[in-house]
mmCIF file of N, CA and C in Angstrom:
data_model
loop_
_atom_site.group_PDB
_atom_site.id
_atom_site.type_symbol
_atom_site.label_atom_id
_atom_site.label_comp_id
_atom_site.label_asym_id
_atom_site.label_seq_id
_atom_site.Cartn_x
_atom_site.Cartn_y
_atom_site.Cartn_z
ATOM 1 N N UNK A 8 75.330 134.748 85.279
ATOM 2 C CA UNK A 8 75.846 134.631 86.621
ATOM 3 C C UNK A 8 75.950 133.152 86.992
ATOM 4 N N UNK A 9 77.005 133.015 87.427
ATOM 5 C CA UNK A 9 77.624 131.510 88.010
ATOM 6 C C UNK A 9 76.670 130.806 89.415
ATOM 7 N N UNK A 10 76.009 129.809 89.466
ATOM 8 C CA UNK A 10 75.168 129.199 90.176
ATOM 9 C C UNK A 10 75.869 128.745 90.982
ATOM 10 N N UNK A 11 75.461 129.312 92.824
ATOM 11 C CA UNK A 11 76.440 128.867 93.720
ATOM 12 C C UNK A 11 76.098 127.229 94.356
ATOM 13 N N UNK A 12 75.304 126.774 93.628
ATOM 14 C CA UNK A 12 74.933 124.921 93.407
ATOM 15 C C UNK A 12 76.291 124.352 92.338
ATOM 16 N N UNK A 13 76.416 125.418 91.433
ATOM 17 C CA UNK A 13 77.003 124.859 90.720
ATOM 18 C C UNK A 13 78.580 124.666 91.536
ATOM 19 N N UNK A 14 78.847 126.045 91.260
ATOM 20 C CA UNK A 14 80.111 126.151 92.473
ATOM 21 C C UNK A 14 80.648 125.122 93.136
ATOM 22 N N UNK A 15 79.504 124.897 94.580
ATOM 23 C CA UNK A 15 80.045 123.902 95.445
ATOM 24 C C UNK A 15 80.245 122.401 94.841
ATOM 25 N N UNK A 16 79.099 122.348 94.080
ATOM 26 C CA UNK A 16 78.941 120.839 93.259
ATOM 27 C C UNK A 16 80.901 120.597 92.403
ATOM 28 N N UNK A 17 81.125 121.964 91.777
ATOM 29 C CA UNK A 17 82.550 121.749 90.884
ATOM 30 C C UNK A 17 83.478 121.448 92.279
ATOM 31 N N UNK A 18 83.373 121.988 93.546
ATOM 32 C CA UNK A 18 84.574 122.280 94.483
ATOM 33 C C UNK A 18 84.637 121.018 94.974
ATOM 34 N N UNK A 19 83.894 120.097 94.984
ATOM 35 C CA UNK A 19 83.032 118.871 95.728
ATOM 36 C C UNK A 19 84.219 117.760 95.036
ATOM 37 N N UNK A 20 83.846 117.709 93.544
ATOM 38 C CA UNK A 20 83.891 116.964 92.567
ATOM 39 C C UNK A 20 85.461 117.009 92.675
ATOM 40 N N UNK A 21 86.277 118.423 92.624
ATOM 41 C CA UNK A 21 87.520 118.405 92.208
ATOM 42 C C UNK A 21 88.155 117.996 93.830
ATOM 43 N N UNK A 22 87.881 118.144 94.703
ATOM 44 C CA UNK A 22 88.080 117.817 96.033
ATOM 45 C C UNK A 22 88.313 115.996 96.168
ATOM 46 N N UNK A 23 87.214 115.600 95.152
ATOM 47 C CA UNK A 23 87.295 114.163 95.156
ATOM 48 C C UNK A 23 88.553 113.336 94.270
ATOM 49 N N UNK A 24 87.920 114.228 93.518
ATOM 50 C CA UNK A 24 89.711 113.825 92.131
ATOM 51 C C UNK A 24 90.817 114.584 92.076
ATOM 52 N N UNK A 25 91.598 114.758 93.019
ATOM 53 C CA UNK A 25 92.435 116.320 93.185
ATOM 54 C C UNK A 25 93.447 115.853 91.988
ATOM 55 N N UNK A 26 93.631 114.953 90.918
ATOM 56 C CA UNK A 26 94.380 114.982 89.906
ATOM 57 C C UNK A 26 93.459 115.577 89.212
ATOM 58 N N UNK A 27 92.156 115.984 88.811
ATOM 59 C CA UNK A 27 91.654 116.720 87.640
ATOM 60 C C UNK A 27 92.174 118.254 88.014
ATOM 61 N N UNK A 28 92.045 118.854 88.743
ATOM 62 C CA UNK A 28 92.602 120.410 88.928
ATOM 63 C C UNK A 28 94.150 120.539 88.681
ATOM 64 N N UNK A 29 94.988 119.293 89.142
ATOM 65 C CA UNK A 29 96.154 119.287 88.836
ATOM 66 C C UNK A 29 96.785 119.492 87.467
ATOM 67 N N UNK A 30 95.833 118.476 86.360
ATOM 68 C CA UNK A 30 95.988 118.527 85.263
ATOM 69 C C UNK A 30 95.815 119.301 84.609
ATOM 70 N N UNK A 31 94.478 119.878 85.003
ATOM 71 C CA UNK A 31 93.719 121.342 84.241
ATOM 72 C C UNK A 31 94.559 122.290 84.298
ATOM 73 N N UNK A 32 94.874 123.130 85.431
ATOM 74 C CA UNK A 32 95.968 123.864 85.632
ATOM 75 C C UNK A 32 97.374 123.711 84.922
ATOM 76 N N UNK A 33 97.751 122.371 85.163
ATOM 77 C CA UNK A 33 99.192 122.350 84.681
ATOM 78 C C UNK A 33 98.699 122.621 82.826
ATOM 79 N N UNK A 34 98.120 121.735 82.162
ATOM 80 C CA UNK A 34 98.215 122.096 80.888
ATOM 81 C C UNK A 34 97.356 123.847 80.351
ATOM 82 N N UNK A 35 96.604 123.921 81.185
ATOM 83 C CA UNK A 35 96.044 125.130 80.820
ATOM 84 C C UNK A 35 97.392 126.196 80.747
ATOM 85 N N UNK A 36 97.863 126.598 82.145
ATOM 86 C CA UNK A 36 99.234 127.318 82.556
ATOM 87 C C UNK A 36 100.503 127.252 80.964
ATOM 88 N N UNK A 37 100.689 125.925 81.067
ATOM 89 C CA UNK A 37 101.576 125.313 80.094
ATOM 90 C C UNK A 37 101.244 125.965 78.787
ATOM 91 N N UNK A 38 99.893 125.946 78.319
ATOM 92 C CA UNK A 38 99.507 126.280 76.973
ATOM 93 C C UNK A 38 99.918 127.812 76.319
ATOM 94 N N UNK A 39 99.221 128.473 78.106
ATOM 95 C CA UNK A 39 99.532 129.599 77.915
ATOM 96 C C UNK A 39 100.851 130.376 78.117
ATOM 97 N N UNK A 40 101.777 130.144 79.109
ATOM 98 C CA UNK A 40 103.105 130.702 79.292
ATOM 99 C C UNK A 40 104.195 129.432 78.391
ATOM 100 N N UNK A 41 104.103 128.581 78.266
ATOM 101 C CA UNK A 41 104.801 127.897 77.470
ATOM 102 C C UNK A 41 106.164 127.186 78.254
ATOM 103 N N UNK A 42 105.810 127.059 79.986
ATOM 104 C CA UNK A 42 106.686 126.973 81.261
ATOM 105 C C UNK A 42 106.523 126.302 81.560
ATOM 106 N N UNK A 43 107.250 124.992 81.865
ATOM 107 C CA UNK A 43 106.543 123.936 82.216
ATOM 108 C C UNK A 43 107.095 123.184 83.664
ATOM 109 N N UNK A 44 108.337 124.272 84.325
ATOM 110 C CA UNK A 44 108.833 124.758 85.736
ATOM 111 C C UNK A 44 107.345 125.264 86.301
ATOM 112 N N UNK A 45 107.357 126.736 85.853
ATOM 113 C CA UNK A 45 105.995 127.447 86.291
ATOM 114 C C UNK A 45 104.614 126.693 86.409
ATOM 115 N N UNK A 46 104.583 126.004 85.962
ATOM 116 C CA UNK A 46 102.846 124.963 84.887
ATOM 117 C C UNK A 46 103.394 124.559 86.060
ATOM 118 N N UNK A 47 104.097 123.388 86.426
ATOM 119 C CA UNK A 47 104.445 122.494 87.597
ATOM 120 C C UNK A 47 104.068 122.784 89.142
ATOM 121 N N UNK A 48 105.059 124.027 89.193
ATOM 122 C CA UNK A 48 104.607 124.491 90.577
ATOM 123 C C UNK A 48 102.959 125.222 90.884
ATOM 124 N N UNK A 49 102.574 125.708 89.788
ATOM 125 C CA UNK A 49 101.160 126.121 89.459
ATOM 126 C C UNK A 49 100.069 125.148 90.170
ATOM 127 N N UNK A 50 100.282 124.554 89.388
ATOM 128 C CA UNK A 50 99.285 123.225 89.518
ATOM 129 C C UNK A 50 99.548 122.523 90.651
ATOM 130 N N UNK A 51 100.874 122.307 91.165
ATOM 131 C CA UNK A 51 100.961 121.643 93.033
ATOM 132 C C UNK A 51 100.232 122.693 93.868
ATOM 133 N N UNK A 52 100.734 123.781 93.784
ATOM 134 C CA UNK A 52 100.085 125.033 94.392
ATOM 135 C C UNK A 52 98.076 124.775 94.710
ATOM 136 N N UNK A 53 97.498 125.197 93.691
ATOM 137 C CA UNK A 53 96.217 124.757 93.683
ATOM 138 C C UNK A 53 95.597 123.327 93.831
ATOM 139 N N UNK A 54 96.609 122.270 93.429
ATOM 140 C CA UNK A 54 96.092 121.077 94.141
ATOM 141 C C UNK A 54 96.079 120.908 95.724
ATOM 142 N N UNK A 55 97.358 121.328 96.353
ATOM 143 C CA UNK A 55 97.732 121.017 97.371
ATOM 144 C C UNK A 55 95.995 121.351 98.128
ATOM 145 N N UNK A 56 95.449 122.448 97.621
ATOM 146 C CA UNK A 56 94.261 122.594 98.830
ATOM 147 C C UNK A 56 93.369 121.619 98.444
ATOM 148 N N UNK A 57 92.881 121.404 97.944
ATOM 149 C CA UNK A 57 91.901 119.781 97.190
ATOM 150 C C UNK A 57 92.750 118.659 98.204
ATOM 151 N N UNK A 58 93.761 118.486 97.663
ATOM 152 C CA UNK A 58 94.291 117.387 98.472
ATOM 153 C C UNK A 58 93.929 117.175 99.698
ATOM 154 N N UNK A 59 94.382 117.994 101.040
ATOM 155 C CA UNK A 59 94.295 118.665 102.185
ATOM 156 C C UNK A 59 92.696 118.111 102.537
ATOM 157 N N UNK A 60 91.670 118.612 101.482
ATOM 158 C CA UNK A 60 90.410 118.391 101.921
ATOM 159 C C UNK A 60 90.115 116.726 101.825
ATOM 160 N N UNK A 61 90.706 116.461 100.823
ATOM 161 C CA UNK A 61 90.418 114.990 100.009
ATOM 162 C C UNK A 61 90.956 113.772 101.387
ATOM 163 N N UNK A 62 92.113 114.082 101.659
ATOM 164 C CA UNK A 62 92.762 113.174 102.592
ATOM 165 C C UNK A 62 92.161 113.240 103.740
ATOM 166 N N UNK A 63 91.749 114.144 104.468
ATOM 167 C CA UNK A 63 91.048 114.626 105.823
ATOM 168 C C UNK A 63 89.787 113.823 105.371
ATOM 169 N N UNK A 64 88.754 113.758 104.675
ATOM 170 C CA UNK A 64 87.763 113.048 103.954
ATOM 171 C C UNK A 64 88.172 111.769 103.928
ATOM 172 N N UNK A 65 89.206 111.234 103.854
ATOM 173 C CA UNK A 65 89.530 109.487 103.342
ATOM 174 C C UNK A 65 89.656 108.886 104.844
ATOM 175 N N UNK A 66 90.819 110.275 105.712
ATOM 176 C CA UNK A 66 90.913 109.891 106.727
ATOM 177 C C UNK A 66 89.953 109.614 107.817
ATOM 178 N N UNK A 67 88.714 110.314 107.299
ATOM 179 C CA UNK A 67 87.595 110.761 108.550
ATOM 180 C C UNK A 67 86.544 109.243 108.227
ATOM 181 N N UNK A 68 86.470 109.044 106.943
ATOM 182 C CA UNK A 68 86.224 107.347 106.038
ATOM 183 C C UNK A 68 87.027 106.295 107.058
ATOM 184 N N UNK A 69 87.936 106.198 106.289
ATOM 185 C CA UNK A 69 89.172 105.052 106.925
ATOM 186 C C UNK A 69 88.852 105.448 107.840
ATOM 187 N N UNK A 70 89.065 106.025 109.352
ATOM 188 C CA UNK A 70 89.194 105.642 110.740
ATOM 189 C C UNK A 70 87.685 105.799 111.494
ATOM 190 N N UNK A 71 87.025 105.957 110.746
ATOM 191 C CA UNK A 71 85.457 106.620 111.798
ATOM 192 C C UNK A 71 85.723 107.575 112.310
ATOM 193 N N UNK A 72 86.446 108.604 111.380
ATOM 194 C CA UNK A 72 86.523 109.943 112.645
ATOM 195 C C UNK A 72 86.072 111.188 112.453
ATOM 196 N N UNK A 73 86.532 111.932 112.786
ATOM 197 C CA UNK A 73 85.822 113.251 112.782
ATOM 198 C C UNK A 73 87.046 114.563 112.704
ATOM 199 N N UNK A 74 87.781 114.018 112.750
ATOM 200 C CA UNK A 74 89.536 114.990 113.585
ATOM 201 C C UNK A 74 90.301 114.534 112.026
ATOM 202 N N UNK A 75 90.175 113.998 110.943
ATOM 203 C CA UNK A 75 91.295 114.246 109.925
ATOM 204 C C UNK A 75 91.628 115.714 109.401
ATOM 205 N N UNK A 76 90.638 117.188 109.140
ATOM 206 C CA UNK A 76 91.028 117.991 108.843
ATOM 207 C C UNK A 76 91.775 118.647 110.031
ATOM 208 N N UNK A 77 91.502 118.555 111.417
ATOM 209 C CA UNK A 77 92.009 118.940 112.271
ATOM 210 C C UNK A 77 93.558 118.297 112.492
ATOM 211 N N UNK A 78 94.292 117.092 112.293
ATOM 212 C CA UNK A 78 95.143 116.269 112.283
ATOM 213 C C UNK A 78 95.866 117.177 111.377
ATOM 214 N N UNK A 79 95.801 117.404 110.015
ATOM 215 C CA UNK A 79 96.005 117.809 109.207
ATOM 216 C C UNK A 79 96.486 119.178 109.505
ATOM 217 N N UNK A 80 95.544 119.801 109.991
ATOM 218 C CA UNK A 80 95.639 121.250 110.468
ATOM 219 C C UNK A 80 97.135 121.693 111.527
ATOM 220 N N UNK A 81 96.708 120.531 112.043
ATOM 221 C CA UNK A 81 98.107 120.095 113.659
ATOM 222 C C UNK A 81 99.377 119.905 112.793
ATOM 223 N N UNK A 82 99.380 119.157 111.968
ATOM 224 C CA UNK A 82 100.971 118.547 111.341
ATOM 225 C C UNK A 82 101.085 120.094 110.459
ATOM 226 N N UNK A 83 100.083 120.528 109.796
ATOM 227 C CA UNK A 83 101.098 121.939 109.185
ATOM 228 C C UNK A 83 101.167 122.728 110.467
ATOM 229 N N UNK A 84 101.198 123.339 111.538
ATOM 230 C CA UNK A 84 101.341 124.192 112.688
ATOM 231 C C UNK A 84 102.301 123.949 112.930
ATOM 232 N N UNK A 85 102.681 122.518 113.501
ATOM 233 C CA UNK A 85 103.536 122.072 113.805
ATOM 234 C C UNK A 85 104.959 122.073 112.786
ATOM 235 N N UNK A 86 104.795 122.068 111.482
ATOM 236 C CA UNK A 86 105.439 121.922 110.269
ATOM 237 C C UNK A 86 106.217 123.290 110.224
ATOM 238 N N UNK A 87 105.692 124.680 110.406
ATOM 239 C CA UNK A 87 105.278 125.984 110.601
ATOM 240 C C UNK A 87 106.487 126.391 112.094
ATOM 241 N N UNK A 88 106.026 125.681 112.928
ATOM 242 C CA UNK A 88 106.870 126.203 114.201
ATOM 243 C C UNK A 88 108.704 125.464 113.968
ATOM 244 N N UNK A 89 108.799 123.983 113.330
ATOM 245 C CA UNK A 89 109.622 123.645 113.528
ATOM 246 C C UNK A 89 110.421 124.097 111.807
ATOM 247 N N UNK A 90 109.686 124.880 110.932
ATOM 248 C CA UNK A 90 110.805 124.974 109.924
ATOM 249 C C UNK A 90 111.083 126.976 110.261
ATOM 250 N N UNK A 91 110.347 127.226 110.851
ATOM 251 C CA UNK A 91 110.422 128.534 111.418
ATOM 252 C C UNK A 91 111.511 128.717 112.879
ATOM 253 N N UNK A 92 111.472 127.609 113.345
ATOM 254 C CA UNK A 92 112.720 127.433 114.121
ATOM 255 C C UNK A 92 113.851 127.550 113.267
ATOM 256 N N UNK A 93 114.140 126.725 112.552
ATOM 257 C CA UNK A 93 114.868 126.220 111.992
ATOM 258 C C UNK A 93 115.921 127.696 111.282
ATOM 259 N N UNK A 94 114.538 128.625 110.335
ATOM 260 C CA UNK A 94 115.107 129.594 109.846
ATOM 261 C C UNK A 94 115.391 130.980 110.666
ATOM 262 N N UNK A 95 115.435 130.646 112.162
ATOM 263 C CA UNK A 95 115.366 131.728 113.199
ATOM 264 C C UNK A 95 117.282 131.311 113.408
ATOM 265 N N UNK A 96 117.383 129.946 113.768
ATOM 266 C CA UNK A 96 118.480 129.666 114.110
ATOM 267 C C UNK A 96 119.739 130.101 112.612
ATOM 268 N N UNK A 97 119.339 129.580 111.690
ATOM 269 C CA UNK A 97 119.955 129.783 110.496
ATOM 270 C C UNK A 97 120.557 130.835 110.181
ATOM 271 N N UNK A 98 119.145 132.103 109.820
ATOM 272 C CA UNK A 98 119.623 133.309 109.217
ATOM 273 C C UNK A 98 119.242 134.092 110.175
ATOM 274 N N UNK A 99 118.668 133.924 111.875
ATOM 275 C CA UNK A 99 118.866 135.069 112.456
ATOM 276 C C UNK A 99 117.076 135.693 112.254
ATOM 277 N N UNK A 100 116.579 135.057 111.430
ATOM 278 C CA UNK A 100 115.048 135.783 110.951
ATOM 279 C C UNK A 100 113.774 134.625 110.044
ATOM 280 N N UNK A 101 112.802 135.042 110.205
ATOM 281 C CA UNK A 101 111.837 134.263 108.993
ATOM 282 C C UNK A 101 111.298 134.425 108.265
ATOM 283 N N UNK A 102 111.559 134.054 107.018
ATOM 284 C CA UNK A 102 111.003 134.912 106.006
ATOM 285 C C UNK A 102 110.134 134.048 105.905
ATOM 286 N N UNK A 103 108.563 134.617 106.053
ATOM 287 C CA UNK A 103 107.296 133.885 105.860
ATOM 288 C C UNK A 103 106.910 133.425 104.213
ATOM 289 N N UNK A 104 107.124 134.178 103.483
ATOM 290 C CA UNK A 104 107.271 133.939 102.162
ATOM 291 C C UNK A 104 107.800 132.242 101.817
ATOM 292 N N UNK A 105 109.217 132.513 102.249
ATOM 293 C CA UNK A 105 110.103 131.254 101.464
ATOM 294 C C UNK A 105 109.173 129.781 102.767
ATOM 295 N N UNK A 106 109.061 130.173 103.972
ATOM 296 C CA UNK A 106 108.598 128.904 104.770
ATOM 297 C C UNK A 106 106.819 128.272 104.259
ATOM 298 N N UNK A 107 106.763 129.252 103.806
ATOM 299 C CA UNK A 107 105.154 129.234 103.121
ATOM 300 C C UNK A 107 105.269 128.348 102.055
ATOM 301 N N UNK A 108 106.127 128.678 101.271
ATOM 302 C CA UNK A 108 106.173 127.728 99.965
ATOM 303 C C UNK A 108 106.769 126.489 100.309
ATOM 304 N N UNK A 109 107.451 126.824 101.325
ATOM 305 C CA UNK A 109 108.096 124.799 101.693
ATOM 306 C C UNK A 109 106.811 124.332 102.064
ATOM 307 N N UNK A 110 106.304 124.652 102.767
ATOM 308 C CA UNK A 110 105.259 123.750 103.999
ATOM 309 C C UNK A 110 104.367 123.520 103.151
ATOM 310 N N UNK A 111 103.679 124.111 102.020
ATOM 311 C CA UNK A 111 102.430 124.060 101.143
ATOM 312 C C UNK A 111 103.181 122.942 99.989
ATOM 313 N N UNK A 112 104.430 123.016 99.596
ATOM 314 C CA UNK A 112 105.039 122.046 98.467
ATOM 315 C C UNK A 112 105.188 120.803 99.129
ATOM 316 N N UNK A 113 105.388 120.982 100.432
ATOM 317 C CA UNK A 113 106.071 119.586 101.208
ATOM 318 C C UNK A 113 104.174 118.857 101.501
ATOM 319 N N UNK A 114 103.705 119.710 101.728
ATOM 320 C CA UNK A 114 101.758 118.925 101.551
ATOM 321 C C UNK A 114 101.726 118.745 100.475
ATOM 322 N N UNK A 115 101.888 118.970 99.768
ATOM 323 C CA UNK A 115 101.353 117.986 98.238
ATOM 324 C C UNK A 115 102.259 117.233 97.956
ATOM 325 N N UNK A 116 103.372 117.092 98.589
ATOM 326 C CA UNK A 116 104.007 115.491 98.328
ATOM 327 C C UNK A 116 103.179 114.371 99.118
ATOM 328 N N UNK A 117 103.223 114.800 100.718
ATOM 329 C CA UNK A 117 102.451 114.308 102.228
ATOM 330 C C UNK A 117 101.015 113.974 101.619
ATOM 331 N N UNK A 118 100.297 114.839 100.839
ATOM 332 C CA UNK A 118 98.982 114.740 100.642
ATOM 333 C C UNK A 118 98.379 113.522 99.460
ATOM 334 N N UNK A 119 99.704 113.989 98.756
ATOM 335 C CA UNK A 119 99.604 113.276 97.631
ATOM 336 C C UNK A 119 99.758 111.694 97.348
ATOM 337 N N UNK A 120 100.598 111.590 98.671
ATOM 338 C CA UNK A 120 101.004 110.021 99.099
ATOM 339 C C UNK A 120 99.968 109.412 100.270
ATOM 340 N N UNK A 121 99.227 110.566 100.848
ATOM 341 C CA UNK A 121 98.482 110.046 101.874
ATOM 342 C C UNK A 121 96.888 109.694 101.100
ATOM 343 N N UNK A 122 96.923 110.597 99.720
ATOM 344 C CA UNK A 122 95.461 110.250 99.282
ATOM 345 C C UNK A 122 95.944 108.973 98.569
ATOM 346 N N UNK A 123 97.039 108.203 97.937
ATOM 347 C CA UNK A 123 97.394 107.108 97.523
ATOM 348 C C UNK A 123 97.018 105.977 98.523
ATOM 349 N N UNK A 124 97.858 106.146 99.936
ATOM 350 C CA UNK A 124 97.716 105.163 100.705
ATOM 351 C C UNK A 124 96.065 104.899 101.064
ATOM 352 N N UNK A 125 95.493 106.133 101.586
ATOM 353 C CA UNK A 125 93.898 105.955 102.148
ATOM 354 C C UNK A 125 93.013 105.693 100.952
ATOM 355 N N UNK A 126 92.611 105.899 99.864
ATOM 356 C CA UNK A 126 92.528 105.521 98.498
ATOM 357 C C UNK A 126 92.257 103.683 98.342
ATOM 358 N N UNK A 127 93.729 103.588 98.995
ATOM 359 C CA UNK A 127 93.829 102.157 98.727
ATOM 360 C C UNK A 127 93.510 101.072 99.904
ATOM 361 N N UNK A 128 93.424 102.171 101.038
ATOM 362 C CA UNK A 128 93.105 101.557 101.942
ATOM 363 C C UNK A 128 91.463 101.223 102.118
ATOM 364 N N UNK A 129 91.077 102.138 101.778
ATOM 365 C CA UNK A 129 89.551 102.744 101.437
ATOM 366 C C UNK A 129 88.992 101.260 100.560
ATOM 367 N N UNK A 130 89.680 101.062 99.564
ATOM 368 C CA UNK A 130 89.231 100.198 98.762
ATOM 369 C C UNK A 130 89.509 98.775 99.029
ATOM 370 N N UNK A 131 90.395 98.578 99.987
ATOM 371 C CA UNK A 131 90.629 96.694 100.427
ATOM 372 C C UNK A 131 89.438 97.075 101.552
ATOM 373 N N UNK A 132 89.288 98.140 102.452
ATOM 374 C CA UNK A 132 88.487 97.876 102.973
ATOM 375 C C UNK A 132 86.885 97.666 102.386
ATOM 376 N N UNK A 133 86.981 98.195 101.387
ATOM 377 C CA UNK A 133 85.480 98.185 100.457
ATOM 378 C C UNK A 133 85.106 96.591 100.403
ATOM 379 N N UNK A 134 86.564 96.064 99.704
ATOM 380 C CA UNK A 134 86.279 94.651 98.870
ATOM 381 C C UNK A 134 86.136 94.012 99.954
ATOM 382 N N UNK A 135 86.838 93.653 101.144
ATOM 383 C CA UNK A 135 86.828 93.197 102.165
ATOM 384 C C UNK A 135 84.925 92.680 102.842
ATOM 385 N N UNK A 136 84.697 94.143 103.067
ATOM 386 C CA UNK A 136 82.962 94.261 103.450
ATOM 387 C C UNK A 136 82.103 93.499 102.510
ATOM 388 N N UNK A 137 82.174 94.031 101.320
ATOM 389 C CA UNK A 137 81.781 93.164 100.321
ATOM 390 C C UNK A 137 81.947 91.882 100.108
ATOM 391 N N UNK A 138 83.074 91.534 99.940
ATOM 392 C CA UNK A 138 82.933 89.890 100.184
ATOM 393 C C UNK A 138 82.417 89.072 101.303
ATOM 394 N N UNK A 139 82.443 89.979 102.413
ATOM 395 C CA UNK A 139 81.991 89.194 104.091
ATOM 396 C C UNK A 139 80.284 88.681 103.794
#
């Protein structure tokens, strides 16, 4: 039986490096279906939530705050009402399905560029302190 120390300790870890789950997934997926469309979206899919946590974490770092998962939380709602507009005006209806997969693909671009920027921001601010 799987140790729920262990658990949180793996969820922790991959939360911190959201490229190790990315990778794992994509080549694991890859090995096995031999898809490397499928492997792709696979692996954004399951990163995107690591990410989500990771950036809200950099952000709550970087600014002294307390509100990055909540921020986070606000821009997909918001993401949600205005591409759900969007497909009300369009086709007349919303298919939760297809708006689901935009808003979760369009965060792991958002996430993926925001754990780059705070990352790096994180770290001039490191060297910065350090040298003072």
């Amino acid at each position: 039986m799987i140790h729920v120390g262990f658990l949180k300790n793996s969820f922790i870890f991959l939360s911190i490096l959201p490229f190790f789950p990315f990778l794992l997934v994509y080549f694991i997926h890859y090995w096995r279906k031999q898809n490397k469309k499928a492997s792709l979206k696979l692996a954004m899919d399951v990163t995107t939530l690591f990410l989500i946590i990771s950036v809200s974490a950099l952000f709550n770092l970087t600014f002294d705050s307390k509100f990055g998962f909540y921020l986070i939380l606000l821009l997909l709602l918001i993401a949600i009402g205005l591409i759900g507009s969007a497909q009300t005006r369009i086709k007349g209806r919303i298919d939760i399905q297809k708006m689901a997969k935009v808003i979760w693909r369009m965060s792991f671009i958002l996430m993926g560029f925001s754990y780059l920027i705070f990352t790096l921001i994180g770290l001039f601010k490191y060297i910065i302190i350090t040298m003072s």
